[in-house]
């Protein structure tokens, strides 16, 4: 998992000052995370994408504890980039969950691009069945 997606809420409501608050949040994130862990920080569609380098991936716990202290982040999650196919998504998820032990799991897909060949529910079902 070499990305972190940060969601923010209240600063998005600030109207004409929105870009100022987003830039300030990015500056606060840069100040909270060790620069040796990060390849880049970008704003994408109402979220902030942090690209981690190899050192950052190995220090995910430290990054997590740092981001929990940044004012303005409503939540964040570690993620990986995969090709948008059921097979590739399933393969990546299986490689992630093989490292952990789970009693139950749930797949919830949210498509940012609506022109994909499957609905969110179909993705949930197909990926879930391949994991199961």
PDB file of C-alpha atoms in Angstrom:
ATOM      1  CA  UNK A   1       0.000   0.000   0.000  1.00  0.00           C
ATOM      2  CA  UNK A   2       1.897   3.002  -1.219  1.00  0.00           C
ATOM      3  CA  UNK A   3      -0.742   5.732  -1.088  1.00  0.00           C
ATOM      4  CA  UNK A   4      -2.767   7.467   1.611  1.00  0.00           C
ATOM      5  CA  UNK A   5      -6.053   9.171   0.752  1.00  0.00           C
ATOM      6  CA  UNK A   6      -7.050  11.886   3.215  1.00  0.00           C
ATOM      7  CA  UNK A   7     -10.659  13.047   3.401  1.00  0.00           C
ATOM      8  CA  UNK A   8     -11.546  16.411   4.834  1.00  0.00           C
ATOM      9  CA  UNK A   9     -14.939  17.877   5.578  1.00  0.00           C
ATOM     10  CA  UNK A  10     -15.340  21.315   7.141  1.00  0.00           C
ATOM     11  CA  UNK A  11     -12.736  23.119   5.047  1.00  0.00           C
ATOM     12  CA  UNK A  12     -14.618  22.172   1.880  1.00  0.00           C
ATOM     13  CA  UNK A  13     -17.508  24.394   3.028  1.00  0.00           C
ATOM     14  CA  UNK A  14     -15.539  27.610   3.155  1.00  0.00           C
ATOM     15  CA  UNK A  15     -16.580  28.909  -0.296  1.00  0.00           C
ATOM     16  CA  UNK A  16     -14.152  31.405  -1.790  1.00  0.00           C
ATOM     17  CA  UNK A  17     -11.468  30.521   0.740  1.00  0.00           C
ATOM     18  CA  UNK A  18     -11.548  26.791  -0.009  1.00  0.00           C
ATOM     19  CA  UNK A  19      -8.223  26.698  -1.901  1.00  0.00           C
ATOM     20  CA  UNK A  20      -6.534  28.590   0.948  1.00  0.00           C
ATOM     21  CA  UNK A  21      -7.750  26.031   3.501  1.00  0.00           C
ATOM     22  CA  UNK A  22      -6.805  23.089   1.277  1.00  0.00           C
ATOM     23  CA  UNK A  23      -3.300  24.490   0.822  1.00  0.00           C
ATOM     24  CA  UNK A  24      -2.998  25.023   4.578  1.00  0.00           C
ATOM     25  CA  UNK A  25      -4.089  21.421   5.218  1.00  0.00           C
ATOM     26  CA  UNK A  26      -1.466  20.160   2.747  1.00  0.00           C
ATOM     27  CA  UNK A  27       1.170  22.276   4.527  1.00  0.00           C
ATOM     28  CA  UNK A  28       0.064  20.808   7.881  1.00  0.00           C
ATOM     29  CA  UNK A  29       0.324  17.271   6.480  1.00  0.00           C
ATOM     30  CA  UNK A  30       3.808  18.021   5.150  1.00  0.00           C
ATOM     31  CA  UNK A  31       4.790  19.286   8.589  1.00  0.00           C
ATOM     32  CA  UNK A  32       3.395  16.206  10.351  1.00  0.00           C
ATOM     33  CA  UNK A  33       4.929  13.481   8.184  1.00  0.00           C
ATOM     34  CA  UNK A  34       8.657  12.861   7.890  1.00  0.00           C
ATOM     35  CA  UNK A  35       9.621  14.140   4.394  1.00  0.00           C
ATOM     36  CA  UNK A  36      11.803  11.046   3.907  1.00  0.00           C
ATOM     37  CA  UNK A  37       8.595   8.939   3.762  1.00  0.00           C
ATOM     38  CA  UNK A  38       6.797  10.891   1.033  1.00  0.00           C
ATOM     39  CA  UNK A  39       7.251  11.105  -2.745  1.00  0.00           C
ATOM     40  CA  UNK A  40       4.466  13.645  -3.235  1.00  0.00           C
ATOM     41  CA  UNK A  41       1.291  15.203  -1.893  1.00  0.00           C
ATOM     42  CA  UNK A  42      -1.445  16.227  -4.335  1.00  0.00           C
ATOM     43  CA  UNK A  43      -5.022  17.468  -4.178  1.00  0.00           C
ATOM     44  CA  UNK A  44      -7.419  15.287  -6.188  1.00  0.00           C
ATOM     45  CA  UNK A  45     -11.228  15.608  -6.384  1.00  0.00           C
ATOM     46  CA  UNK A  46     -11.890  16.909  -2.906  1.00  0.00           C
ATOM     47  CA  UNK A  47      -9.271  14.683  -1.306  1.00  0.00           C
ATOM     48  CA  UNK A  48      -5.555  14.743  -0.671  1.00  0.00           C
ATOM     49  CA  UNK A  49      -3.396  11.941  -2.080  1.00  0.00           C
ATOM     50  CA  UNK A  50      -0.109  11.206  -0.345  1.00  0.00           C
ATOM     51  CA  UNK A  51       2.316   9.084  -2.361  1.00  0.00           C
ATOM     52  CA  UNK A  52       4.631   7.080  -0.137  1.00  0.00           C
ATOM     53  CA  UNK A  53       8.094   5.888  -1.073  1.00  0.00           C
ATOM     54  CA  UNK A  54       9.530   2.534   0.068  1.00  0.00           C
ATOM     55  CA  UNK A  55      10.676   3.997   3.386  1.00  0.00           C
ATOM     56  CA  UNK A  56       7.188   5.418   3.952  1.00  0.00           C
ATOM     57  CA  UNK A  57       5.529   2.072   3.234  1.00  0.00           C
ATOM     58  CA  UNK A  58       7.747   0.442   5.872  1.00  0.00           C
ATOM     59  CA  UNK A  59       6.818   3.150   8.416  1.00  0.00           C
ATOM     60  CA  UNK A  60       3.045   3.109   7.929  1.00  0.00           C
ATOM     61  CA  UNK A  61       2.412   2.991  11.689  1.00  0.00           C
ATOM     62  CA  UNK A  62       4.369   6.196  12.223  1.00  0.00           C
ATOM     63  CA  UNK A  63       2.527   7.890   9.344  1.00  0.00           C
ATOM     64  CA  UNK A  64      -0.807   6.761  10.770  1.00  0.00           C
ATOM     65  CA  UNK A  65      -0.071   8.194  14.213  1.00  0.00           C
ATOM     66  CA  UNK A  66       1.115  11.471  12.643  1.00  0.00           C
ATOM     67  CA  UNK A  67      -1.968  11.895  10.450  1.00  0.00           C
ATOM     68  CA  UNK A  68      -4.301  11.271  13.399  1.00  0.00           C
ATOM     69  CA  UNK A  69      -2.965  14.497  14.914  1.00  0.00           C
ATOM     70  CA  UNK A  70      -3.493  16.714  11.846  1.00  0.00           C
ATOM     71  CA  UNK A  71      -6.417  19.087  12.355  1.00  0.00           C
ATOM     72  CA  UNK A  72      -8.815  19.108   9.403  1.00  0.00           C
ATOM     73  CA  UNK A  73      -8.512  15.476   8.312  1.00  0.00           C
ATOM     74  CA  UNK A  74     -11.834  13.716   8.911  1.00  0.00           C
ATOM     75  CA  UNK A  75     -10.432  10.286   7.984  1.00  0.00           C
ATOM     76  CA  UNK A  76      -7.700   8.650   5.928  1.00  0.00           C
ATOM     77  CA  UNK A  77      -6.891   5.254   4.513  1.00  0.00           C
ATOM     78  CA  UNK A  78      -3.918   3.447   3.065  1.00  0.00           C
ATOM     79  CA  UNK A  79      -4.462   2.173  -0.467  1.00  0.00           C
ATOM     80  CA  UNK A  80      -2.808   0.682  -3.514  1.00  0.00           C
ATOM     81  CA  UNK A  81      -3.169   1.440  -7.217  1.00  0.00           C
ATOM     82  CA  UNK A  82      -4.380  -1.418  -9.400  1.00  0.00           C
ATOM     83  CA  UNK A  83      -5.781  -1.749 -12.886  1.00  0.00           C
ATOM     84  CA  UNK A  84      -9.575  -1.364 -12.887  1.00  0.00           C
ATOM     85  CA  UNK A  85     -10.356  -5.011 -13.630  1.00  0.00           C
ATOM     86  CA  UNK A  86     -12.065  -7.500 -11.348  1.00  0.00           C
ATOM     87  CA  UNK A  87      -9.102  -9.884 -11.663  1.00  0.00           C
ATOM     88  CA  UNK A  88      -6.490  -7.276 -10.718  1.00  0.00           C
ATOM     89  CA  UNK A  89      -8.555  -5.905  -7.835  1.00  0.00           C
ATOM     90  CA  UNK A  90      -9.154  -9.424  -6.505  1.00  0.00           C
ATOM     91  CA  UNK A  91      -5.493 -10.386  -6.863  1.00  0.00           C
ATOM     92  CA  UNK A  92      -4.330  -7.289  -4.957  1.00  0.00           C
ATOM     93  CA  UNK A  93      -6.872  -7.778  -2.170  1.00  0.00           C
ATOM     94  CA  UNK A  94      -5.952 -11.441  -1.773  1.00  0.00           C
ATOM     95  CA  UNK A  95      -2.264 -10.507  -1.443  1.00  0.00           C
ATOM     96  CA  UNK A  96      -3.186  -7.970   1.269  1.00  0.00           C
ATOM     97  CA  UNK A  97      -5.491 -10.196   3.290  1.00  0.00           C
ATOM     98  CA  UNK A  98      -3.087 -13.159   3.206  1.00  0.00           C
ATOM     99  CA  UNK A  99      -0.936 -11.158   5.642  1.00  0.00           C
ATOM    100  CA  UNK A 100      -3.784 -10.794   8.169  1.00  0.00           C
ATOM    101  CA  UNK A 101      -6.306 -13.096   9.826  1.00  0.00           C
ATOM    102  CA  UNK A 102      -9.983 -12.201   9.473  1.00  0.00           C
ATOM    103  CA  UNK A 103     -13.128 -13.854  10.748  1.00  0.00           C
ATOM    104  CA  UNK A 104     -15.391 -11.793   8.500  1.00  0.00           C
ATOM    105  CA  UNK A 105     -14.924  -9.334   5.664  1.00  0.00           C
ATOM    106  CA  UNK A 106     -16.937  -7.003   3.484  1.00  0.00           C
ATOM    107  CA  UNK A 107     -16.303  -5.572   0.035  1.00  0.00           C
ATOM    108  CA  UNK A 108     -17.717  -2.120  -0.664  1.00  0.00           C
ATOM    109  CA  UNK A 109     -16.878  -0.603  -4.027  1.00  0.00           C
ATOM    110  CA  UNK A 110     -17.314   3.068  -4.888  1.00  0.00           C
ATOM    111  CA  UNK A 111     -16.674   3.848  -8.523  1.00  0.00           C
ATOM    112  CA  UNK A 112     -15.237   7.259  -9.299  1.00  0.00           C
ATOM    113  CA  UNK A 113     -15.696   6.524 -13.001  1.00  0.00           C
ATOM    114  CA  UNK A 114     -19.256   5.494 -13.769  1.00  0.00           C
ATOM    115  CA  UNK A 115     -18.457   4.233 -17.277  1.00  0.00           C
ATOM    116  CA  UNK A 116     -16.937   0.991 -15.991  1.00  0.00           C
ATOM    117  CA  UNK A 117     -18.562  -2.233 -17.257  1.00  0.00           C
ATOM    118  CA  UNK A 118     -19.822  -3.260 -13.785  1.00  0.00           C
ATOM    119  CA  UNK A 119     -22.035  -1.579 -11.220  1.00  0.00           C
ATOM    120  CA  UNK A 120     -20.712  -1.136  -7.685  1.00  0.00           C
ATOM    121  CA  UNK A 121     -22.873  -4.031  -6.503  1.00  0.00           C
ATOM    122  CA  UNK A 122     -21.527  -6.336  -9.256  1.00  0.00           C
ATOM    123  CA  UNK A 123     -17.966  -5.420  -8.266  1.00  0.00           C
ATOM    124  CA  UNK A 124     -18.790  -6.185  -4.611  1.00  0.00           C
ATOM    125  CA  UNK A 125     -20.189  -9.597  -5.551  1.00  0.00           C
ATOM    126  CA  UNK A 126     -17.440 -10.631  -7.981  1.00  0.00           C
ATOM    127  CA  UNK A 127     -14.510  -9.482  -5.858  1.00  0.00           C
ATOM    128  CA  UNK A 128     -16.109 -10.877  -2.694  1.00  0.00           C
ATOM    129  CA  UNK A 129     -16.657 -14.297  -4.258  1.00  0.00           C
ATOM    130  CA  UNK A 130     -13.073 -14.476  -5.540  1.00  0.00           C
ATOM    131  CA  UNK A 131     -11.753 -13.632  -2.063  1.00  0.00           C
ATOM    132  CA  UNK A 132     -14.076 -16.116  -0.383  1.00  0.00           C
TER     133      UNK A 132
END
